[in-house]
XYZ file of C-alpha atoms in Angstrom:
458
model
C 28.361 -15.438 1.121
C 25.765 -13.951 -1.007
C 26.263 -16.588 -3.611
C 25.601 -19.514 -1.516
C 22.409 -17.655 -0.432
C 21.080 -16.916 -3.875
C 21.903 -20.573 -4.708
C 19.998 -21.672 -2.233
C 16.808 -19.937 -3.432
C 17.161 -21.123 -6.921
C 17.838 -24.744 -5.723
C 14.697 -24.443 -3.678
C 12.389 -22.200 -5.881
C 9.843 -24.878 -6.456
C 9.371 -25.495 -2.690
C 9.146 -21.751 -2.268
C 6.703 -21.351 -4.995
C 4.685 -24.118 -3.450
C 4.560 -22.308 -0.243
C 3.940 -19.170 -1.740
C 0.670 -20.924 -3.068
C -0.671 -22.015 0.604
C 0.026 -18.430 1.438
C -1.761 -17.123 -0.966
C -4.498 -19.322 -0.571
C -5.379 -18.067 3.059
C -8.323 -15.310 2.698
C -7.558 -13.118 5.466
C -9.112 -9.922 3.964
C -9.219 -7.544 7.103
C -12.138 -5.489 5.671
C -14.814 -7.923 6.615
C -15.375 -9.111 9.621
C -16.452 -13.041 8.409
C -12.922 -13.737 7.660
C -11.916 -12.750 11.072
C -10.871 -16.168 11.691
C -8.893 -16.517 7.660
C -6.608 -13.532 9.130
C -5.821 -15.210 12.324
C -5.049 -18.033 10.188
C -2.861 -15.978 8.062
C -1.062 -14.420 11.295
C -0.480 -18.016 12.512
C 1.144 -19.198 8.960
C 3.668 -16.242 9.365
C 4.793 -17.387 13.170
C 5.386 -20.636 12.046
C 7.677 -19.722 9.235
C 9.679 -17.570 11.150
C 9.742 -20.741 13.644
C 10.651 -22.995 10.372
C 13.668 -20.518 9.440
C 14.931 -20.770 12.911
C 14.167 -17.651 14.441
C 14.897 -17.773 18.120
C 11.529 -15.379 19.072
C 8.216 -15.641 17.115
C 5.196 -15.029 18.177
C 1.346 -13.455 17.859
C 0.719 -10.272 19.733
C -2.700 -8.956 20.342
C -4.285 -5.630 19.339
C -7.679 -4.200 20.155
C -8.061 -4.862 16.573
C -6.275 -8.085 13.989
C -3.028 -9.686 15.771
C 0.523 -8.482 14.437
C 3.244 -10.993 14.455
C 6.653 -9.922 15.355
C 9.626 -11.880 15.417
C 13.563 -11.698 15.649
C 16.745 -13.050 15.121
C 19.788 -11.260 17.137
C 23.239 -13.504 16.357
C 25.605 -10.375 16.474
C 25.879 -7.251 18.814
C 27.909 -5.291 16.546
C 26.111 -6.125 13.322
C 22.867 -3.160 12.499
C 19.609 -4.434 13.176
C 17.097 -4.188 10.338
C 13.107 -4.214 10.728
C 11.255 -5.682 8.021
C 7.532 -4.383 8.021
C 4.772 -5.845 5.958
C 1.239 -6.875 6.141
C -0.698 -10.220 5.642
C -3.901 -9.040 5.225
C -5.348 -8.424 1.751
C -7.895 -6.694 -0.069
C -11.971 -7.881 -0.680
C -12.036 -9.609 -4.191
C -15.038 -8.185 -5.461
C -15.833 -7.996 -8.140
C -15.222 -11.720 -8.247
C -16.700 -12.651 -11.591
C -13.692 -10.568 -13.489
C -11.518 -12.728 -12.134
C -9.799 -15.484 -14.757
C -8.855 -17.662 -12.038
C -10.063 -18.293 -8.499
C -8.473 -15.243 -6.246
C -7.138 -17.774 -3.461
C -6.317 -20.570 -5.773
C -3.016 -19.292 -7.119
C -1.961 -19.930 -10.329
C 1.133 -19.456 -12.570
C 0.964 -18.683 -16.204
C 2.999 -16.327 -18.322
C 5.541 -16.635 -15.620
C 3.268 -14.485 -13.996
C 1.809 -15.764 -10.281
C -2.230 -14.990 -10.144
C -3.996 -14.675 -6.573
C -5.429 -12.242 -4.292
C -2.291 -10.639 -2.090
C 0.578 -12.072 -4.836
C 2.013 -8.716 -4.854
C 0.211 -6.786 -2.504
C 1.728 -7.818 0.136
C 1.891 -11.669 0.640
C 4.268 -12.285 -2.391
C 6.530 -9.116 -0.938
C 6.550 -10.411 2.411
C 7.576 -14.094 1.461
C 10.227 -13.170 -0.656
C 11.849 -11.270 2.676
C 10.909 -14.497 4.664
C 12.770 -16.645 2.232
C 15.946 -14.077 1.787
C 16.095 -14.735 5.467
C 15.972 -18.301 5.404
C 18.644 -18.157 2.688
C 21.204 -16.454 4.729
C 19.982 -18.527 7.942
C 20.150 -21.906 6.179
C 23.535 -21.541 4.105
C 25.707 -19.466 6.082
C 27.288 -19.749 9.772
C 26.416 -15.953 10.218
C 24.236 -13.515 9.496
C 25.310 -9.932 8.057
C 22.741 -8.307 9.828
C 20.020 -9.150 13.260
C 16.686 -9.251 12.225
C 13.035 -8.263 13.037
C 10.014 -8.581 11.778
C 6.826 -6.908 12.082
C 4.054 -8.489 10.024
C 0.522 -6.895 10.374
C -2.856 -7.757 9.340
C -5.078 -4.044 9.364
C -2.845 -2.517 6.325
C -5.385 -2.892 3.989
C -8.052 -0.906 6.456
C -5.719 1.768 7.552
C -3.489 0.172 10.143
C -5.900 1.343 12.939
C -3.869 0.063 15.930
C -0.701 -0.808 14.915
C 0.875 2.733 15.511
C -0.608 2.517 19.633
C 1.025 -0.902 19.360
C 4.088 0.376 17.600
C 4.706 3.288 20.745
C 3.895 0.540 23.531
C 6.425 -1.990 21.695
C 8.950 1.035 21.170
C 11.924 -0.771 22.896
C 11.052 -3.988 21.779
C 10.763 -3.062 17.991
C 14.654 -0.819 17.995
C 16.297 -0.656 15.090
C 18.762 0.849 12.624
C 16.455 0.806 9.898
C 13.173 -0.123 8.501
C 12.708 -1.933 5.085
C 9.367 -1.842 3.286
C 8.040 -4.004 0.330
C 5.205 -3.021 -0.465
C 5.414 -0.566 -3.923
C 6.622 -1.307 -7.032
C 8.839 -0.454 -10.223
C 8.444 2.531 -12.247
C 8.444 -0.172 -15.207
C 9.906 -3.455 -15.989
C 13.403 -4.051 -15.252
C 13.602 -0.457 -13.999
C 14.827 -0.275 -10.650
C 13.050 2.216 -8.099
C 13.508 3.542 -4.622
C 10.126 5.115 -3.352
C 11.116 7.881 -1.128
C 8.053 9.100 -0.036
C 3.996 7.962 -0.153
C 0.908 10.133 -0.058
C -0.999 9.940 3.055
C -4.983 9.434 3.253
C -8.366 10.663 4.279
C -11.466 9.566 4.071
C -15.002 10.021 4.473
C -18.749 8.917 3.638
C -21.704 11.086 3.166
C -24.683 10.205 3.818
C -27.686 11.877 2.522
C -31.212 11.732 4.045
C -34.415 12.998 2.745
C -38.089 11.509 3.567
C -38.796 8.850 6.126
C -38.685 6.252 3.390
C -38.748 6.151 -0.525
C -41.215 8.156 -1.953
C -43.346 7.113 -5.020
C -41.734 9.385 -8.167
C -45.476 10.278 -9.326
C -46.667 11.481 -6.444
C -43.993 13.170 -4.686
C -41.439 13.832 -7.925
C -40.587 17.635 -8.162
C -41.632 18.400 -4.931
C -39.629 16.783 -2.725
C -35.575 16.866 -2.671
C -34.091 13.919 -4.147
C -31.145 12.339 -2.074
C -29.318 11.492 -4.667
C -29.619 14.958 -6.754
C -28.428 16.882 -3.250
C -25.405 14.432 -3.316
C -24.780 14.911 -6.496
C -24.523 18.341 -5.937
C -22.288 17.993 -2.913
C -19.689 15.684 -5.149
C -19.745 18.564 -8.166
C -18.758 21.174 -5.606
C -14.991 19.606 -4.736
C -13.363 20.347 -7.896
C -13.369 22.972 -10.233
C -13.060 22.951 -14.482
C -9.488 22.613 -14.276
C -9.996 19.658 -11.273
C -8.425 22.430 -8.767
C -10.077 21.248 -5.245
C -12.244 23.303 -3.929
C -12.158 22.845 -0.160
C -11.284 25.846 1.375
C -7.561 25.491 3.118
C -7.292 22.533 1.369
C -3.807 23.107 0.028
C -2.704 25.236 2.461
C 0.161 23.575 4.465
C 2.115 22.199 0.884
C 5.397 23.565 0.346
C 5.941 24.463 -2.901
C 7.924 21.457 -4.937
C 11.927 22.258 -5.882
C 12.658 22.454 -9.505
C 15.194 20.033 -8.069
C 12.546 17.703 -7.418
C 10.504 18.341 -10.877
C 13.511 17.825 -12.429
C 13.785 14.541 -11.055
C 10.461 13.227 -11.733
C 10.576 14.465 -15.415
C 13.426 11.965 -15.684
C 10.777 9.151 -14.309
C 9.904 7.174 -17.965
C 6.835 7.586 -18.791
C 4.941 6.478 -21.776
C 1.364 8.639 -21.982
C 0.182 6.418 -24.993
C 1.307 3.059 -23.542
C -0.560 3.575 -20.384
C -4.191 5.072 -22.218
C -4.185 1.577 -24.579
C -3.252 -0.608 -20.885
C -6.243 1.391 -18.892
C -8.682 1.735 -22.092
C -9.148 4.866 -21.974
C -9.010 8.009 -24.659
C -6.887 10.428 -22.539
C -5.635 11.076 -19.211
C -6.854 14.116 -16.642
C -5.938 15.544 -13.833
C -4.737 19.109 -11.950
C -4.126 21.732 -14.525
C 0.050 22.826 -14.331
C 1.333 19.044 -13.505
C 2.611 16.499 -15.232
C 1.277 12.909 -14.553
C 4.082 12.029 -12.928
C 3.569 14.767 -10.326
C -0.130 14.280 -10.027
C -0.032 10.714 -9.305
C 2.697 11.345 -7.084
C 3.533 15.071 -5.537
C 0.084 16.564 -5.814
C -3.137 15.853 -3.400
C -6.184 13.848 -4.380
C -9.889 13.844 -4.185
C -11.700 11.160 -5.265
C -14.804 9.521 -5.086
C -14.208 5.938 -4.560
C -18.200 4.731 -4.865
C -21.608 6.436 -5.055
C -25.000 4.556 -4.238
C -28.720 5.349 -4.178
C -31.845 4.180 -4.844
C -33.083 1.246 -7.084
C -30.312 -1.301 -8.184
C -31.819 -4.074 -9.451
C -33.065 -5.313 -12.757
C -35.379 -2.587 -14.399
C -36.968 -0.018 -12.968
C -38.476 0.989 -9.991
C -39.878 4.761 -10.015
C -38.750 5.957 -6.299
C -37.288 8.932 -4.574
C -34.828 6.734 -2.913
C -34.881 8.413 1.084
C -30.759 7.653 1.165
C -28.067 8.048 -0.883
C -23.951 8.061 -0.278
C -20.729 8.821 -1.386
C -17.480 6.968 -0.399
C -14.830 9.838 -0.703
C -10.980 9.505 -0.037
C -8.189 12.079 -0.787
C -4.363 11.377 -1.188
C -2.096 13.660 0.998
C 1.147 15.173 0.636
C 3.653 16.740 3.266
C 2.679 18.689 5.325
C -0.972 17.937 5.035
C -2.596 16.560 7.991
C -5.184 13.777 7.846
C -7.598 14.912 11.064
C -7.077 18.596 9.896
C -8.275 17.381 6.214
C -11.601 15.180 7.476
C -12.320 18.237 9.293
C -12.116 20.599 6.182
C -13.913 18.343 3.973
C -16.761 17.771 6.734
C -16.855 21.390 6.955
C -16.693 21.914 3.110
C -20.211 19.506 2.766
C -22.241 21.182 5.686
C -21.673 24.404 3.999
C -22.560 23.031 0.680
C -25.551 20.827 1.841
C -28.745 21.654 -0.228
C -32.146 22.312 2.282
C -34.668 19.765 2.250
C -31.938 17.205 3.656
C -29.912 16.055 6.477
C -26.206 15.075 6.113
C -24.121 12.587 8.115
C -20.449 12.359 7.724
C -18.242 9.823 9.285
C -14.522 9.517 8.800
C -12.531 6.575 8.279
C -8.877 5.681 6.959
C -6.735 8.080 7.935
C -2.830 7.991 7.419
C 0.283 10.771 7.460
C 2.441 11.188 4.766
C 5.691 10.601 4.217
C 9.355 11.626 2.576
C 12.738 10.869 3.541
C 15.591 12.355 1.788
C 16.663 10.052 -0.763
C 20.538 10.385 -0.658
C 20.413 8.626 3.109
C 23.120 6.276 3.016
C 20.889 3.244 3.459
C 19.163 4.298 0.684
C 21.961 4.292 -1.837
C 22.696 0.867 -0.912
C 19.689 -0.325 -1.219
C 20.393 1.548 -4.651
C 23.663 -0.523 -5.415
C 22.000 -3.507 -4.770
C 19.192 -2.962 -7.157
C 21.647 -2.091 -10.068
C 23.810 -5.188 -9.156
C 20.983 -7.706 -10.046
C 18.745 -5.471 -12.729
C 21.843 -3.984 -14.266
C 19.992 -0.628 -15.159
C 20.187 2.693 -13.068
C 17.933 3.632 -10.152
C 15.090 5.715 -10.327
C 13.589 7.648 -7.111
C 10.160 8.222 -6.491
C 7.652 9.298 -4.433
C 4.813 6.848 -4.390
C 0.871 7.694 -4.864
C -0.348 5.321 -2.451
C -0.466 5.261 1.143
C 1.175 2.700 3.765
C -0.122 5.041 6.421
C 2.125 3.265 9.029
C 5.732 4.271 7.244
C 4.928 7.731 8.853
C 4.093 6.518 12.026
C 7.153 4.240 12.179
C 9.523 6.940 11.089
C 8.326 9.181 13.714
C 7.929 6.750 16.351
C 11.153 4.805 15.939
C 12.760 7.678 14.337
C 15.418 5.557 11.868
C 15.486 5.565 8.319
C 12.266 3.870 6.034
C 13.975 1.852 2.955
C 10.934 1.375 0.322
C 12.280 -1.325 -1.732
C 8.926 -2.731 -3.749
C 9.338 -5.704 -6.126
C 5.438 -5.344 -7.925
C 4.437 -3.549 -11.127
C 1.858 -0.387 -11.884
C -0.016 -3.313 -13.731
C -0.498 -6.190 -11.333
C -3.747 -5.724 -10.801
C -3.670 -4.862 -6.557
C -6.844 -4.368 -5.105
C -8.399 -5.569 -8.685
C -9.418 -8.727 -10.237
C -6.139 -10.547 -11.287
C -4.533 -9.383 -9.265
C -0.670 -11.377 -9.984
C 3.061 -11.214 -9.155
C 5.575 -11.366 -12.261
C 7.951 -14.173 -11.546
C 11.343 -12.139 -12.940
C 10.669 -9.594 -10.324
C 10.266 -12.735 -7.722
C 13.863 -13.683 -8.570
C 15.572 -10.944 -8.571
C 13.779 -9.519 -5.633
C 14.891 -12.058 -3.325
C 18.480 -11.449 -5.099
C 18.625 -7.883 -4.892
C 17.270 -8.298 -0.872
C 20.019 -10.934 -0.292
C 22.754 -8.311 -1.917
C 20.915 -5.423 0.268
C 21.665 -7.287 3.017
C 24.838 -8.404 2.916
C 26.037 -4.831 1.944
C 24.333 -3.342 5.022
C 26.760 -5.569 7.590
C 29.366 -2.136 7.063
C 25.858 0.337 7.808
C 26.823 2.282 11.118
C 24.021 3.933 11.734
C-alpha cells in the first residue's frame, strides 16, 4: 500500500505545494500579541484540513493562552495509535529588511521553498497532514489510528499546553508520539534526534537615576546602567567559557564514552561550517568537541543587550536603564525553575552598588532523552534508510521543544523525533526556507514509517 500512497503525493505535489504556500502565508507569530487574530487564523486552517482529509473529529480547543487543535482518526482497534505533535505558530521576522523575499509570500527557487515557518514548523507539519491524506485518500485502511495535536505557543515556550496536555490525558492516549520539528545532521544524512536541551531564561534589568543623566555633568560620578550590566554579563563565564553560576552544573551525569563515541561518529566539517557562518573560528567549553557543545553540554547565552541612545549620532547620556535578554540550554538532569533561581541568585550577588536590579523569568522547558535503541525508534530508522539510502545517525538535538518532556512524562509512551529541515535553513532568521528533496522524501520516509508501525505492539 505504500506505493499507491507515495504516488499519490507525487501526482498531487503541485496542489500540495500550492497549499503549502497559503499556509505559509498566514502570520500567526505567537510572540506578539497584534497577530493574535493571524494565529487563530492559522489554528482554523489546520481544523479544516484535517476536516478536508476526512478525519472523523477536528476541532479548536481553548487555552488560557493561543488555541491548540487536536484531531483524530480511529478506523482500527487493534492497529497502535500514533500522536503527531507540532506547532503552527512561528517566529517574529525581524529583522525584515535581510530578507530576499517577503517572509509570508512564499517562494520557490533553487528547489528550495522561502517563507517564515517553511521548516520550522509549518512545512513539517504539512508534510504529516498530507502523508495522512495519502494513506486516507488511496487506501481502504489505514496501518495505524491517528491523532493530532497542533499548537500555536511553541515558539514562546508552550506556556499552557502541558496543563492542557494533563487535563486532555485520556483524550490524547497513545502508543507513541512523533515529532517533526529538527533536522538532518547534513544533506541526505538521515538522523534520529534522541534527546533536546531544555531552556531557561531571564531578563535583567538595570536601574540607576530617576532618568538619563547629562554625561558632563553627572559622568564619573554616577553608576552607569549599562557599565553595572556589563559587569553582571562578564561574570557568567570564565576564560575557558566554564559558567560560573554556582551549582550550575551540578545535577549532570557525567556523559558515557559510549555516548562520545557516538557523537564523534556525527560528520562534521569545522571548515565548512566557519565559511557558511562567516566567521574565523569556532568557541565554546574548553574539553568538548562541537558536537558535544552544541548538543550534550549546557548553555549560557546572551540573546540581546540594550541601553541608552540608539539612534542616529550621538546623544551624551547616562542612560537610567539598561537590559540583558539571557537564556541557557539545559541538559538532563538540570531543572529549569532550579536554574532561573541560580542565575537570579548568581546576579543579586554580583550586582554592583549604586543600582537596583530586576529579574524576571520567562521560557522555561525540561529536557529530554530517550534511549535510542526503542523499537519505534529503529523503525523510524529503517524507514529513513529505505528512502535516503544512507545509514542513520542519532543525535541529541541543541534546541528545545520544551513540550517533548512534558509529553513523555505526562503520557508516558515513546517520543519519535523524526525532523525533515537542515542546520542551514535559516529558522528563526531571515530566509528562512525548506529544501524541496527533503519535502519529498519526508513525506516518503513518513508514509514508509507508517506503514511499518501497523506490526508496533507497544
Amino acid at each position: 500500500m505504500q506505493n499507491e500512497v507515495i504516488e499519490y503525493l507525487k501526482k498531487h505535489r503541485e496542489k500540495h505545494l500550492s497549499e503549502l504556500k497559503e499556509f505559509l502565508s498566514i502570520q500567526s507569530i505567537s510572540a506578539l500579541s497584534s497577530h493574535n487574530e493571524d494565529v487563530k487564523k492559522a489554528a482554523e486552517w489546520v481544523k479544516n484540513e484535517l476536516e478536508n482529509i476526512d478525519f472523523g473529529h477536528a476541532e479548536i480547543m481553548s487555552t488560557e493562552g493561543h488555541p491548540v487543535v487536536y484531531g483524530e482518526y480511529i478506523s482500527n482497534e487493534n492497529a497502535p495509535t500514533v500522536l503527531v505533535y507540532g506547532h503552527y505558530d512561528v517566529q517574529p521576522v525581524d529583522p525584515v529588511e535581510l530578507w530576499d523575499s517577503e517572509p509570508f509570500d512564499a517562494t520557490i527557487r533553487d528547489d528550495k521553498i522561502y517563507a517564515r515557518g517553511a521548516t520550522d514548523d509549518k512545512g513539517q507539519v504539512f508534510m504529516h497532514l498530507k502523508v495522512m491524506e495519502a494513506i486516507l485518500k488511496s487506501s481502504d485502511e489505514s496501518p495505524v489510528n491517528f491523532k493530532v495535536l497542533i499548537e500555536g505557543e511553541e515558539e514562546v515556550g508552550s506556556p499552557n499546553l502541558p496543563k492542557f496536555a494533563q487535563e486532555k490525558k485520556d483524550l490524547l492516549e497513545a502508543d507513541l508520539i512523533v515529532v517533526s520539528d529538527s533536522a538532518l545532521v547534513e544533506r541526505g544524512k538521515p538522523t534520529i534526534t534522541y534527546g533536546l536541551r531544555g531552556l531557561a531564561g531571564i531578563q535583567i534589568d538595570v536601574t540607576g537615576a530617576k532618568s538619563d543623566l547629562h554625561s558632563g555633568e553627572y559622568g564619573g560620578g554616577v553608576v552607569n546602567p549599562i557599565h553595572a550590566l556589563v559587569k553582571i554579563v562578564d561574570s557568567f563565564r570564565d576564560e575557558n567559557n566554564r559558567i560560573q553560576v554556582d551549582g550550575f552544573y551540578d545535577r549532570i551525569p557525567e556523559l558515557s564514552q559510549e555516548e562520545r563515541d557516538a557523537l564523534a561518529s556525527v560528520p562534521f566539517d569545522e571548515e565548512k561550517l566557519k565559511n557558511e557562518l562567516n566567521v574565523s573560528e569556532l568557541d565554546g567549553e574548553e574539553g568538548y568537541s562541537y558536537v558535544e557543545r552544541t548538543s550534550v553540554r549546557p548553555t549560557l547565552e546572551v540573546n540581546g543587550i540594550y541601553g541608552g541612545f540608539q539612534g542616529e549620532g550621538i546623544k551624551t547620556v547616562l542612560p537610567n536603564k539598561a537590559t540583558a535578554k539571557v537564556t541557557c540550554r539545559l541538559v538532563p538532569d538540570q531543572d529549569p525553575d532550579e536554574i532561573v533561581e541560580l542565575l537570579t541568585n548568581h546576579v543579586e550577588k554580583h550586582k554592583p552598588k549604586g543600582v537596583s536590579v530586576d529579574i524576571k523569568p520567562f521560557d522555561k522547558g525540561k529536557p529530554y532523552v530517550t534511549p535510542f535503541d526503542h523499537p519505534v525508534i529503529q523503525m523510524a530508522a529503517k524507514a529513513y534508510e529505505k528512502v535516503y539510502q544512507a545509514e542513520t545517525a542519532y543525535i541529541r538535538g541543541g534546541g528545545s521543544i520544551p513540550i517533548v518532556a512534558e509529553l513523555d512524562e505526562i503520557l508516558n509512551v515513546p517520543v519519535v523525533l523524526m525532523g525533515f529541515g537542515l542546520p542551514d535553513e535559516n529558522l528563526h532568521a531571515p530566509n528562512e526556507h525548506l529544501n524541496l528533496e527533503n519535502f519529498d522524501k519526508g513525506m516518503e520516509t513518513l508514509a514508509h514509517y507508517y506503514y511499518m508501525l501497523n506490526d508496533y505492539k507497544g
